[in-house]
Coordinates of C-alpha atoms and ligand atoms in Angstrom, one line a residue:
M1 CA 3.8 -77.2 -44.8
K2 CA 2.5 -74.1 -46.4
T3 CA 4.7 -70.8 -45.6
V4 CA 4.4 -67.5 -46.2
R5 CA 7.5 -65.0 -46.7
L6 CA 7.3 -62.1 -44.5
T7 CA 9.6 -59.6 -42.7
A8 CA 9.8 -60.4 -39.1
A9 CA 8.3 -57.1 -38.4
Q10 CA 5.3 -58.1 -40.9
A11 CA 5.1 -61.4 -39.2
M12 CA 5.0 -59.9 -35.7
V13 CA 2.1 -57.6 -36.3
R14 CA 0.2 -60.0 -38.3
Y15 CA 0.5 -62.6 -35.5
L16 CA -0.7 -59.8 -32.9
A17 CA -3.8 -58.9 -35.0
N18 CA -4.8 -62.5 -35.0
Q19 CA -4.9 -63.2 -31.2
M20 CA -8.3 -62.8 -30.2
T21 CA -10.5 -62.5 -26.8
E22 CA -13.3 -64.6 -26.0
E23 CA -15.5 -61.8 -27.1
G24 CA -14.1 -61.9 -30.7
V25 CA -12.0 -58.8 -30.9
P26 CA -8.2 -58.6 -30.9
F27 CA -6.5 -58.8 -27.6
I28 CA -4.0 -56.2 -28.9
A29 CA -6.4 -53.2 -29.4
G30 CA -3.8 -51.0 -31.0
I31 CA -0.2 -50.0 -30.9
W32 CA 1.4 -46.8 -29.9
A33 CA 4.2 -45.8 -31.9
I34 CA 7.1 -43.3 -32.2
F35 CA 9.5 -44.1 -34.8
G36 CA 13.3 -43.5 -35.1
H37 CA 15.8 -45.3 -37.1
G38 CA 15.4 -48.3 -34.8
N39 CA 12.0 -49.1 -35.9
V40 CA 10.7 -46.8 -38.7
A41 CA 11.8 -49.0 -41.7
G42 CA 10.9 -52.5 -40.1
M43 CA 8.0 -51.9 -37.7
G44 CA 6.9 -48.6 -39.6
E45 CA 6.4 -50.5 -43.0
A46 CA 4.6 -53.4 -41.3
L47 CA 2.3 -51.3 -39.3
A48 CA 1.5 -49.1 -42.3
G49 CA 0.5 -52.2 -44.1
I50 CA -1.6 -53.6 -41.5
R51 CA -3.3 -50.4 -40.1
H52 CA -7.0 -51.3 -40.7
D53 CA -6.7 -54.3 -38.5
L54 CA -4.2 -53.1 -35.8
P55 CA -4.5 -49.4 -35.5
T56 CA -1.4 -47.3 -34.9
Y57 CA -1.6 -44.3 -32.6
R58 CA 1.2 -41.5 -32.5
G59 CA 1.8 -39.9 -28.9
Q60 CA 4.2 -37.5 -28.0
N61 CA 6.6 -39.5 -25.4
E62 CA 7.0 -43.1 -25.2
Q63 CA 6.4 -43.4 -21.5
S64 CA 3.2 -41.4 -21.6
M65 CA 2.1 -43.4 -24.6
A66 CA 2.7 -46.5 -22.4
H67 CA 0.7 -44.9 -19.6
A68 CA -2.2 -44.6 -22.0
A69 CA -1.8 -48.4 -23.0
I70 CA -1.7 -49.5 -19.4
A71 CA -4.7 -47.4 -18.3
Y72 CA -6.6 -48.8 -21.0
S73 CA -5.9 -52.4 -20.1
K74 CA -6.7 -51.5 -16.3
Q75 CA -10.0 -50.0 -17.1
L76 CA -11.0 -52.9 -19.0
R77 CA -10.0 -55.5 -16.3
R78 CA -7.0 -56.7 -18.4
S79 CA -9.4 -58.3 -21.0
R80 CA -7.4 -56.3 -23.7
A81 CA -4.1 -54.6 -23.9
M82 CA -2.1 -52.2 -26.3
A83 CA 1.3 -52.5 -27.5
V84 CA 3.9 -49.7 -27.6
T85 CA 6.9 -49.6 -29.9
S86 CA 9.9 -47.3 -29.8
S87 CA 13.3 -46.8 -31.7
I88 CA 16.5 -47.8 -30.0
G89 CA 18.2 -46.0 -27.0
P90 CA 16.3 -43.0 -25.6
G91 CA 13.0 -43.9 -27.0
A92 CA 13.5 -47.3 -25.8
L93 CA 14.4 -46.3 -22.3
N94 CA 11.6 -43.8 -22.1
M95 CA 9.4 -46.8 -21.6
V96 CA 11.2 -48.2 -18.6
T97 CA 9.4 -46.4 -16.0
A98 CA 6.1 -47.2 -17.6
A99 CA 7.0 -51.0 -17.6
A100 CA 7.9 -50.7 -13.9
L101 CA 4.3 -49.2 -13.6
A102 CA 2.8 -52.1 -15.3
H103 CA 4.8 -54.5 -13.5
V104 CA 3.9 -53.3 -10.1
N105 CA 0.3 -53.0 -10.9
R106 CA 0.2 -56.5 -12.6
L107 CA -1.1 -55.0 -15.8
P108 CA -0.5 -56.3 -19.3
V109 CA 1.3 -54.2 -22.0
L110 CA 3.5 -55.3 -24.8
F111 CA 6.8 -53.2 -25.3
I112 CA 8.4 -53.5 -28.6
P113 CA 11.6 -51.4 -28.4
G114 CA 14.1 -51.2 -31.4
D115 CA 17.3 -52.9 -30.4
V116 CA 20.8 -52.9 -32.0
F117 CA 21.9 -54.5 -35.2
A118 CA 21.9 -58.4 -34.5
N119 CA 24.6 -58.5 -37.4
R120 CA 26.7 -55.8 -35.6
G121 CA 27.7 -54.3 -39.0
P122 CA 27.5 -50.7 -38.3
D123 CA 28.5 -51.1 -34.7
P124 CA 28.1 -48.6 -32.7
V125 CA 24.8 -47.7 -34.6
L126 CA 23.4 -44.2 -33.4
Q127 CA 22.3 -44.4 -29.7
Q128 CA 24.1 -47.9 -29.0
I129 CA 25.8 -48.0 -25.9
E130 CA 29.1 -49.9 -25.8
D131 CA 29.9 -52.1 -22.8
F132 CA 33.6 -52.7 -22.8
G133 CA 33.2 -56.2 -21.3
D134 CA 30.0 -57.5 -22.7
G135 CA 29.1 -57.9 -26.2
L136 CA 25.4 -58.7 -25.5
A137 CA 24.8 -55.6 -23.5
S138 CA 22.0 -53.2 -24.8
V139 CA 20.1 -50.6 -23.0
N140 CA 16.9 -52.9 -23.4
D141 CA 18.6 -54.9 -20.7
C142 CA 17.1 -52.3 -18.5
F143 CA 13.5 -54.0 -19.2
R144 CA 14.6 -57.2 -17.7
T145 CA 13.8 -56.2 -14.0
V146 CA 10.6 -54.7 -14.9
S147 CA 9.2 -57.3 -17.4
R148 CA 7.3 -60.4 -16.5
Y149 CA 8.6 -61.8 -20.0
F150 CA 11.6 -60.5 -21.7
D151 CA 13.1 -61.8 -25.0
R152 CA 15.4 -60.3 -27.6
I153 CA 14.4 -60.9 -31.0
S154 CA 17.7 -61.2 -33.0
R155 CA 16.5 -63.8 -35.8
P156 CA 13.1 -63.8 -37.4
E157 CA 12.3 -67.3 -36.4
H158 CA 12.6 -66.2 -32.7
L159 CA 9.1 -64.9 -33.0
L160 CA 7.7 -68.5 -33.3
T161 CA 8.5 -68.9 -29.6
A162 CA 8.7 -65.6 -28.4
L163 CA 5.2 -64.4 -29.5
P164 CA 3.3 -67.3 -28.0
R165 CA 5.1 -67.0 -24.7
A166 CA 4.4 -63.1 -24.8
M167 CA 0.6 -63.9 -25.3
R168 CA 0.8 -66.4 -22.5
T169 CA 2.2 -63.9 -20.0
L170 CA -0.1 -61.1 -21.2
T171 CA -3.3 -63.3 -20.5
D172 CA -2.4 -65.2 -17.5
P173 CA -4.2 -64.1 -14.5
A174 CA -1.4 -65.0 -12.2
D175 CA 1.6 -63.9 -14.1
C176 CA 0.0 -60.9 -16.1
G177 CA 2.2 -58.0 -16.5
P178 CA 4.5 -56.2 -19.1
V179 CA 6.2 -58.0 -21.9
T180 CA 9.3 -56.7 -23.8
L181 CA 10.2 -58.1 -26.9
A182 CA 13.4 -56.1 -27.9
F183 CA 13.6 -56.1 -31.7
C184 CA 16.9 -55.9 -33.4
Q185 CA 16.7 -53.2 -36.1
D186 CA 18.0 -55.5 -39.0
T187 CA 15.9 -58.5 -37.7
Q188 CA 12.8 -56.4 -38.2
A189 CA 13.5 -56.0 -41.7
E190 CA 14.6 -59.6 -42.5
A191 CA 12.4 -61.9 -44.4
Y192 CA 11.6 -65.6 -43.6
D193 CA 9.4 -68.4 -44.6
Y194 CA 6.8 -68.5 -41.7
P195 CA 4.4 -71.4 -41.5
E196 CA 1.0 -70.1 -42.4
S197 CA -0.7 -71.7 -39.6
F198 CA 1.4 -69.4 -37.2
F199 CA -1.2 -66.6 -38.3
D200 CA -4.3 -68.7 -37.6
R201 CA -6.8 -66.8 -35.4
K202 CA -6.3 -67.8 -31.8
I203 CA -8.8 -67.3 -29.0
W204 CA -7.1 -66.6 -25.5
H205 CA -9.5 -67.7 -22.9
W206 CA -9.3 -66.3 -19.5
R207 CA -8.4 -68.9 -16.9
R208 CA -10.0 -69.1 -13.3
P209 CA -7.7 -71.2 -11.2
R210 CA -9.8 -73.0 -8.6
P211 CA -8.3 -73.7 -5.4
D212 CA -6.5 -76.8 -4.0
E213 CA -9.0 -78.8 -1.9
N214 CA -6.9 -78.8 1.2
E215 CA -6.0 -75.1 1.0
L216 CA -9.7 -74.5 0.6
E217 CA -10.5 -76.7 3.7
R218 CA -7.9 -74.9 5.8
A219 CA -9.3 -71.6 4.6
V220 CA -12.7 -72.3 5.6
K221 CA -11.7 -73.7 8.9
A222 CA -9.8 -70.4 9.8
I223 CA -12.9 -68.5 8.6
R224 CA -15.3 -70.7 10.6
A225 CA -13.1 -70.2 13.8
A226 CA -13.0 -66.4 13.4
K227 CA -15.1 -63.9 15.3
N228 CA -14.3 -60.6 13.6
P229 CA -13.0 -61.3 10.1
V230 CA -12.7 -58.4 7.7
I231 CA -12.1 -58.7 4.0
V232 CA -9.4 -56.5 2.5
A233 CA -10.7 -56.1 -1.2
G234 CA -7.8 -55.4 -3.6
G235 CA -7.4 -54.9 -7.3
G236 CA -7.8 -58.7 -7.8
V237 CA -11.6 -58.4 -7.1
H238 CA -12.0 -56.1 -10.3
F239 CA -9.5 -58.1 -12.4
S240 CA -11.5 -61.4 -11.5
G241 CA -14.9 -59.6 -12.2
A242 CA -15.8 -60.8 -8.6
T243 CA -17.6 -57.7 -7.4
G244 CA -21.0 -59.0 -7.4
T245 CA -19.8 -62.1 -5.9
L246 CA -18.2 -60.0 -3.1
A247 CA -21.4 -57.9 -2.4
A248 CA -23.4 -61.2 -2.0
F249 CA -20.7 -62.9 0.2
A250 CA -20.5 -59.8 2.4
S251 CA -24.4 -59.6 2.8
R252 CA -24.8 -63.3 3.3
H253 CA -22.1 -63.8 5.9
N254 CA -22.3 -60.5 7.4
V255 CA -18.7 -59.8 6.9
P256 CA -17.2 -56.2 6.7
V257 CA -15.3 -55.0 3.8
V258 CA -12.3 -52.5 3.4
E259 CA -10.9 -51.4 0.2
T260 CA -7.3 -50.8 -0.9
Q261 CA -6.7 -48.2 -3.6
A262 CA -6.9 -50.8 -6.5
G263 CA -9.9 -52.3 -4.9
K264 CA -12.0 -49.1 -4.1
S265 CA -15.3 -49.4 -6.1
A266 CA -15.4 -53.0 -5.5
L267 CA -18.4 -52.4 -3.4
S268 CA -20.6 -49.3 -3.6
W269 CA -19.8 -46.9 -1.0
D270 CA -23.1 -47.2 0.5
H271 CA -23.4 -51.1 0.5
A272 CA -24.0 -51.9 4.3
S273 CA -20.9 -54.1 4.5
N274 CA -18.5 -51.5 2.9
F275 CA -16.5 -49.9 5.9
G276 CA -14.5 -47.9 3.6
P277 CA -10.8 -47.2 2.6
V278 CA -8.3 -49.0 4.4
G279 CA -4.7 -48.0 5.8
V280 CA -2.6 -45.0 5.6
T281 CA -5.1 -43.1 3.5
G282 CA -8.0 -45.0 4.9
A283 CA -11.1 -44.0 7.0
S284 CA -11.5 -44.3 10.7
S285 CA -14.4 -46.8 10.1
A286 CA -12.4 -49.3 8.0
N287 CA -9.0 -48.9 10.2
A288 CA -11.2 -49.6 13.3
V289 CA -12.6 -52.7 12.0
C290 CA -9.1 -53.7 10.8
E291 CA -7.4 -53.3 14.2
N292 CA -9.9 -55.5 16.0
A293 CA -10.0 -58.1 13.2
D294 CA -9.0 -61.5 14.4
L295 CA -8.8 -62.8 10.7
V296 CA -7.8 -60.5 8.0
I297 CA -8.8 -62.0 4.6
G298 CA -6.8 -60.4 1.8
L299 CA -8.7 -61.0 -1.5
G300 CA -6.7 -60.2 -4.4
T301 CA -4.5 -57.8 -2.6
R302 CA -0.7 -57.3 -2.7
F303 CA -0.7 -56.0 1.0
Q304 CA 1.4 -53.0 0.2
D305 CA 2.3 -50.6 2.8
F306 CA -0.3 -48.0 2.3
T307 CA -2.9 -51.0 2.8
T308 CA -1.2 -52.6 6.0
G309 CA -0.2 -49.3 7.8
S310 CA 3.3 -50.5 7.1
W311 CA 2.1 -53.7 9.0
A312 CA 1.0 -51.9 12.2
L313 CA -2.7 -51.9 11.3
F314 CA -4.0 -55.4 12.1
K315 CA -3.2 -55.0 15.8
N316 CA -5.5 -57.8 17.3
P317 CA -3.1 -59.9 19.1
A318 CA -4.9 -63.2 18.1
R319 CA -5.1 -62.0 14.4
R320 CA -4.4 -64.4 11.5
I321 CA -4.1 -63.5 7.9
L322 CA -5.7 -65.4 5.1
S323 CA -4.8 -64.3 1.4
L324 CA -6.7 -65.5 -1.3
N325 CA -4.9 -64.7 -4.5
V326 CA -4.5 -66.0 -7.9
Q327 CA -0.8 -65.5 -7.4
P328 CA 1.0 -67.8 -5.1
Y329 CA 3.8 -65.3 -4.3
D330 CA 1.1 -63.0 -2.7
S331 CA -0.9 -65.7 -1.2
A332 CA 1.9 -66.6 1.2
K333 CA 3.0 -63.0 2.2
H334 CA 3.5 -62.3 5.9
E335 CA 2.9 -65.9 7.0
A336 CA -0.6 -65.8 5.6
I337 CA -2.8 -68.9 5.3
P338 CA -2.6 -69.3 1.6
L339 CA -5.6 -69.7 -0.7
V340 CA -4.4 -69.8 -4.3
S341 CA -7.5 -69.1 -6.5
D342 CA -9.4 -66.9 -8.6
A343 CA -11.3 -64.5 -6.5
K344 CA -14.7 -65.2 -7.8
V345 CA -14.6 -68.9 -7.7
G346 CA -12.7 -68.8 -4.2
L347 CA -15.5 -66.8 -2.8
E348 CA -18.1 -69.0 -4.2
L349 CA -16.6 -72.1 -2.8
I350 CA -15.9 -70.6 0.6
S351 CA -19.5 -69.2 0.8
A352 CA -20.8 -72.7 -0.2
A353 CA -19.0 -74.3 2.6
L354 CA -19.9 -71.6 5.2
G355 CA -23.5 -72.1 4.5
D356 CA -25.7 -70.0 6.4
H357 CA -22.8 -69.1 8.8
R358 CA -23.0 -65.3 9.8
F359 CA -20.8 -63.1 11.7
Q360 CA -21.6 -60.7 14.4
A361 CA -22.6 -57.3 13.0
V362 CA -20.1 -54.4 13.2
D363 CA -21.2 -51.1 14.8
A364 CA -22.6 -49.5 11.9
S365 CA -22.1 -46.0 13.7
L366 CA -18.5 -46.2 12.6
K367 CA -19.3 -45.6 9.1
E368 CA -21.8 -42.7 10.0
D369 CA -19.1 -41.1 12.1
W370 CA -16.7 -41.2 9.2
F371 CA -19.1 -39.8 6.6
A372 CA -20.1 -37.1 8.9
K373 CA -16.4 -36.1 8.9
A374 CA -16.0 -36.6 5.2
D375 CA -18.9 -34.5 4.2
A376 CA -18.0 -31.6 6.6
V377 CA -14.6 -31.3 4.8
T378 CA -15.9 -31.8 1.2
A379 CA -18.8 -29.6 1.5
A380 CA -18.8 -26.1 -0.4
P381 CA -17.1 -23.5 1.7
E382 CA -19.2 -21.0 3.3
D383 CA -16.5 -18.3 3.1
G384 CA -16.0 -17.8 -0.6
N385 CA -12.6 -15.8 0.1
L386 CA -10.6 -18.4 1.5
L387 CA -8.2 -20.6 -0.7
P388 CA -10.1 -23.5 -1.5
T389 CA -8.7 -27.1 -0.1
D390 CA -8.3 -30.2 -2.2
M391 CA -11.0 -31.9 -0.2
Q392 CA -13.5 -29.2 -1.3
V393 CA -12.2 -29.7 -4.9
I394 CA -13.2 -33.3 -4.4
G395 CA -16.6 -32.5 -3.1
A396 CA -17.3 -30.2 -6.2
V397 CA -16.3 -32.9 -8.5
Q398 CA -18.5 -35.5 -6.6
R399 CA -21.4 -33.3 -7.0
A400 CA -21.0 -32.6 -10.5
S401 CA -20.5 -36.4 -11.2
R402 CA -23.0 -38.8 -12.7
D403 CA -23.4 -42.7 -12.3
N404 CA -21.1 -43.3 -15.3
T405 CA -18.2 -40.8 -14.2
V406 CA -14.7 -42.3 -13.7
V407 CA -12.4 -40.4 -11.6
M408 CA -8.8 -41.1 -12.1
C409 CA -5.5 -40.1 -10.5
A410 CA -2.0 -41.5 -9.7
A411 CA 0.4 -39.1 -7.7
G412 CA 0.2 -36.1 -5.3
T413 CA -2.3 -35.1 -2.6
M414 CA -5.3 -36.3 -4.7
P415 CA -4.7 -40.2 -4.5
G416 CA -4.8 -40.3 -0.5
E417 CA -7.7 -37.8 -0.3
L418 CA -9.8 -39.3 -3.1
H419 CA -9.2 -42.7 -1.3
Q420 CA -10.6 -41.4 1.7
L421 CA -13.3 -39.1 0.5
W422 CA -14.5 -40.1 -2.8
K423 CA -17.7 -42.0 -2.7
A424 CA -17.3 -44.5 -5.5
G425 CA -20.6 -46.0 -6.9
R426 CA -20.4 -48.5 -9.9
P427 CA -17.3 -50.8 -10.2
L428 CA -14.4 -49.2 -12.0
S429 CA -15.8 -45.7 -11.4
Y430 CA -12.4 -45.1 -9.7
H431 CA -9.3 -45.4 -11.4
M432 CA -6.1 -45.0 -9.2
E433 CA -2.5 -46.0 -10.1
Y434 CA -1.3 -46.3 -6.6
G435 CA 1.0 -49.3 -7.2
F436 CA 3.8 -47.0 -8.7
S437 CA 1.9 -43.6 -8.1
C438 CA 3.7 -42.4 -11.0
M439 CA 3.5 -38.6 -11.6
G440 CA 2.7 -38.2 -15.2
Y441 CA 0.3 -41.1 -15.6
E442 CA -2.7 -38.8 -15.2
I443 CA -3.3 -37.3 -18.5
A444 CA -2.0 -40.1 -20.8
G445 CA -4.0 -42.5 -18.4
G446 CA -7.3 -40.6 -18.8
L447 CA -6.7 -40.8 -22.6
G448 CA -6.5 -44.6 -22.3
I449 CA -9.4 -44.8 -20.0
K450 CA -11.7 -42.9 -22.4
M451 CA -10.4 -45.0 -25.3
A452 CA -11.5 -48.1 -23.2
E453 CA -14.9 -46.8 -22.3
P454 CA -15.9 -44.0 -24.6
D455 CA -19.3 -43.7 -23.1
R456 CA -17.9 -42.8 -19.5
D457 CA -17.0 -39.2 -18.4
V458 CA -13.6 -39.3 -17.3
I459 CA -12.1 -36.8 -15.0
V460 CA -8.7 -36.6 -14.6
M461 CA -7.6 -35.1 -11.2
V462 CA -3.8 -33.8 -11.6
G463 CA -1.7 -31.5 -9.5
D464 CA 0.4 -28.8 -10.9
G465 CA 3.5 -30.7 -10.3
S466 CA 2.4 -33.8 -12.2
Y467 CA 0.9 -31.7 -14.9
M468 CA 4.5 -30.0 -15.1
M469 CA 6.1 -33.4 -15.4
M470 CA 4.1 -34.8 -18.2
N471 CA 1.3 -33.2 -20.0
S472 CA 1.8 -33.5 -23.7
E473 CA -0.7 -36.3 -24.4
L474 CA -3.3 -33.7 -23.8
A475 CA -2.5 -32.5 -27.4
T476 CA -2.9 -36.1 -28.5
A477 CA -6.3 -36.3 -26.9
V478 CA -7.5 -33.2 -28.4
A479 CA -6.0 -34.4 -31.8
M480 CA -7.7 -37.8 -31.5
G481 CA -11.1 -36.2 -30.3
V482 CA -10.8 -38.0 -27.0
K483 CA -13.0 -35.9 -24.5
I484 CA -11.5 -35.9 -21.2
T485 CA -11.8 -33.4 -18.3
L486 CA -8.9 -32.3 -16.4
V487 CA -9.0 -30.6 -12.9
I488 CA -5.7 -29.2 -12.1
T489 CA -5.3 -28.2 -8.4
D490 CA -2.6 -25.6 -8.5
N491 CA -1.0 -25.3 -4.9
R492 CA 2.3 -24.0 -6.5
G493 CA 4.5 -27.1 -6.0
Y494 CA 4.8 -30.6 -4.3
G495 CA 2.1 -30.1 -1.4
C496 CA 1.9 -33.6 -0.4
I497 CA 5.8 -33.9 -0.1
N498 CA 6.2 -30.8 1.7
R499 CA 3.7 -32.0 4.2
L500 CA 5.5 -35.1 4.5
Q501 CA 8.6 -33.2 5.0
M502 CA 7.3 -31.1 7.8
A503 CA 5.8 -34.5 9.3
T504 CA 9.3 -35.9 9.6
G505 CA 10.7 -32.8 11.2
G506 CA 12.2 -31.4 8.2
E507 CA 12.1 -27.6 7.1
E508 CA 10.1 -26.8 4.2
F509 CA 12.6 -27.0 1.6
N510 CA 12.8 -27.6 -2.3
N511 CA 9.0 -28.8 -2.6
L512 CA 6.7 -25.7 -2.9
Y513 CA 8.0 -23.1 -5.5
A514 CA 8.5 -20.8 -2.6
H515 CA 11.0 -22.8 -0.9
T516 CA 13.0 -23.7 -4.1
N517 CA 16.2 -22.0 -5.6
Q518 CA 14.4 -19.6 -7.9
A519 CA 15.5 -16.0 -9.1
S520 CA 12.0 -14.9 -10.2
P521 CA 9.0 -16.6 -8.8
M522 CA 7.4 -19.4 -10.8
Q523 CA 4.0 -18.4 -12.1
I524 CA 2.6 -20.7 -14.7
D525 CA -0.6 -20.0 -16.5
F526 CA -2.0 -23.5 -16.7
A527 CA -5.2 -22.4 -18.7
A528 CA -3.0 -20.7 -21.4
H529 CA -0.7 -23.7 -21.6
A530 CA -3.5 -26.2 -22.0
A531 CA -5.4 -23.8 -24.4
A532 CA -2.2 -23.7 -26.6
M533 CA -2.4 -27.5 -27.1
G534 CA -6.1 -27.1 -27.9
A535 CA -8.1 -27.8 -25.0
D536 CA -11.1 -25.9 -23.8
A537 CA -9.3 -24.5 -20.8
R538 CA -10.2 -21.9 -18.0
K539 CA -9.2 -20.9 -14.6
V540 CA -11.8 -20.9 -11.9
S541 CA -11.5 -18.8 -8.6
S542 CA -14.0 -20.6 -6.3
I543 CA -15.7 -24.0 -5.9
A544 CA -18.9 -22.9 -6.9
D545 CA -17.3 -21.9 -10.2
L546 CA -15.6 -25.1 -10.5
E547 CA -18.8 -26.9 -10.2
A548 CA -20.4 -24.8 -12.8
A549 CA -17.3 -25.4 -15.1
L550 CA -17.7 -29.3 -14.6
N551 CA -21.2 -29.3 -15.4
G552 CA -20.3 -27.2 -18.6
A553 CA -17.5 -29.5 -19.5
R554 CA -20.1 -32.2 -20.4
E555 CA -21.2 -30.2 -23.4
A556 CA -17.9 -29.2 -24.6
N557 CA -16.7 -31.1 -27.7
V558 CA -12.9 -31.1 -26.9
A559 CA -10.8 -32.0 -24.1
T560 CA -11.7 -29.6 -21.0
V561 CA -9.1 -28.1 -18.5
I562 CA -10.1 -26.6 -15.3
V563 CA -7.6 -25.0 -13.2
I564 CA -8.2 -24.0 -9.7
D565 CA -5.6 -22.8 -6.9
T566 CA -5.7 -24.6 -3.7
D567 CA -4.2 -24.3 -0.3
P568 CA -1.0 -26.6 0.0
Y569 CA -1.5 -27.1 3.7
P570 CA -4.8 -28.7 4.9
T571 CA -5.5 -32.5 4.6
P572 CA -8.3 -34.7 6.0
E573 CA -7.7 -35.4 9.7
G574 CA -9.0 -38.4 11.8
G575 CA -8.9 -41.1 9.4
G576 CA -5.6 -42.3 8.1
Y577 CA -3.0 -44.4 9.6
W578 CA 0.8 -44.6 10.2
W579 CA 3.1 -44.9 7.5
D580 CA 6.8 -46.0 7.8
V581 CA 9.0 -43.2 6.4
A582 CA 12.3 -43.4 8.1
V583 CA 13.2 -40.4 9.9
P584 CA 16.9 -39.4 10.4
E585 CA 18.4 -40.7 13.5
V586 CA 20.6 -37.6 14.1
S587 CA 20.1 -34.0 13.1
T588 CA 20.9 -30.6 14.4
R589 CA 17.0 -29.9 14.0
A590 CA 15.2 -30.5 17.2
E591 CA 11.8 -30.9 15.1
V592 CA 13.8 -34.0 13.4
T593 CA 15.1 -35.5 16.9
Q594 CA 11.2 -35.2 18.1
A595 CA 10.0 -36.6 14.8
R596 CA 12.5 -39.6 15.3
A597 CA 11.4 -40.2 19.1
A598 CA 7.8 -40.6 17.5
Y599 CA 8.9 -42.7 14.8
E600 CA 10.8 -45.1 17.0
A601 CA 7.7 -45.5 19.2
A602 CA 5.5 -46.1 16.1
L603 CA 7.9 -48.8 14.9
K604 CA 7.1 -50.7 18.0
E605 CA 3.6 -51.2 16.8
R606 CA 4.5 -53.4 13.6
R607 CA 3.5 -56.7 13.8
Ligands
TPP701 C1 7.8 -39.7 -11.3 C2 7.6 -39.3 -10.0 N1 8.5 -38.7 -9.2 C3 8.5 -38.2 -7.9 C4 7.3 -38.7 -7.3 C5 7.5 -38.3 -5.9 N2 6.2 -37.5 -5.6 C6 5.0 -38.1 -5.4 S1 3.7 -36.8 -5.2 C7 5.0 -35.5 -5.7 C8 4.4 -34.2 -5.7 C9 3.2 -34.1 -6.5 O1 3.1 -32.7 -6.8 P1 1.5 -32.2 -7.5 O2 1.3 -33.2 -8.8 O3 1.6 -30.8 -7.7 O4 0.5 -32.6 -6.3 P2 0.4 -32.0 -4.7 O5 0.9 -32.8 -3.7 O6 0.9 -30.7 -4.8 O7 -1.2 -31.6 -4.7 C10 6.2 -36.1 -5.8 C11 7.4 -35.3 -6.1 C12 6.5 -39.6 -7.8 N3 5.4 -40.2 -7.3 N4 6.7 -39.9 -9.2
MG702 MG1 1.0 -29.2 -6.4

């Protein structure tokens, strides 16, 4: 057997650089790295040596670097991914939140945190925790719960089994998610005679699992028996590349489609079958269809609470649920009729079995009513003296957008309002991280999206709160010449949580800055802050100026930041659905007691 003597770190990166997609490009498109003593010598030396085949990017924070990596893969429908490496201890733990984000959203990312010495010579090394009763414990154990595959590389030859398992997980449509290979510091630097064949180029083919015949038969029978089915399109539709198939299916069989946050843009907003966003942040049209449906067909959805109205939405006493999902876990949720399958293949087979079967038309005026409401709240304000609403900001961004625009967000007021009000055209023109809804995903995520699709205009919608939590990858975007546009809606605090607090009977407390424990009122000049990181930044004072600034941003040659003050209180009415947020059972506040009574009544609607 021919062998090659390499350090474990050199072997790891050489292996990664040779794992290819069907399109002939490396599956791992690059690696984000922040070095410390736990990876600079081993991984650092190896990455410098391979930089022309596997580019290394240096961000400002391990978590946000991982956000960029994750957004990159989400935008490319998981067809490629990135890796992130850190030192041991704090650098490693900074990535745990991002690992959970990828875990919830079923997105591939490879974490390579440094780990303590396998030989235990220097114990305790700087940043090593000491467990008094467990000699194997390391901070990296935190990754176990939030990784689809976890391994600790404490001998060089562990890579021979660990790396293929890692790739299997990253490229498996059902098990896809974050992989953590905790890499002991001394092991990274240790040499071993690896078989040369281990580094042969390998192509990873995307699998499309076909349904079991009996499951398919039962599913088709259930669909044929239905009078008012609805398809709930989730993120799996994008991952499977099933958007065209879904459009054809919906038209041919006349089935209404509603979209989750991850599924939005599966169908163009103006497709006759698209009844809009579903659930808590949904449209009245979509939710009316769902209330009435006797068969809810989940298509690549996890059925999270925002989709199901905490399971109160699907009200029809006769309703059944069918869950077409590539992951068996999701297919069996809530006593669904399971159909384990790739979305595209599954839809094609169902369509063939249904033949010319068509369902009765759903009242199209539901949609017209909803859009009339949505258009009214997103229109440019007539009275320019009032503080703009976030809805009006959405309208301005929409009007300034083009066919190739991607609008993105993750947390705050904007995700719900964008879900309701944004008119998404092309598939993947809407990028929402609403599985983990992680504040701080936005700016780094925007960077990752633009790296994935440089030809698209990427508009990052970010609240003042999310901006304050994590903004430093803006400097990275500027330095890398990655041109994204940020719209910062400054409502001086956590507007959405403040409204939730009021809705649950609470007094306004600790959300908007005005209600926090502060000696001098917080006043942040976001434009100056962003400009200090090199962005082309300005504050605008009206919706008209925002629109003009957005149009100007296209010509800019650096990342652009536009700040606008908005009103923290108004929010779209007449669309959304109930959301289960537990209200205190006893309180001295009458408002809480009232909210509790409403809450208990609402709970009875759950099915
Ligand atoms: C990391 C993280 N911490 C806390 C939360 C809970 N949370 C959701 S939205 C939000 C406030 C967001 O404020 P901002 O970005 O200003 O948006 P706004 O609602 O004011 O428009 C908070 C605290 C979260 N989603 N993520
Ligand atoms: Mg805010």
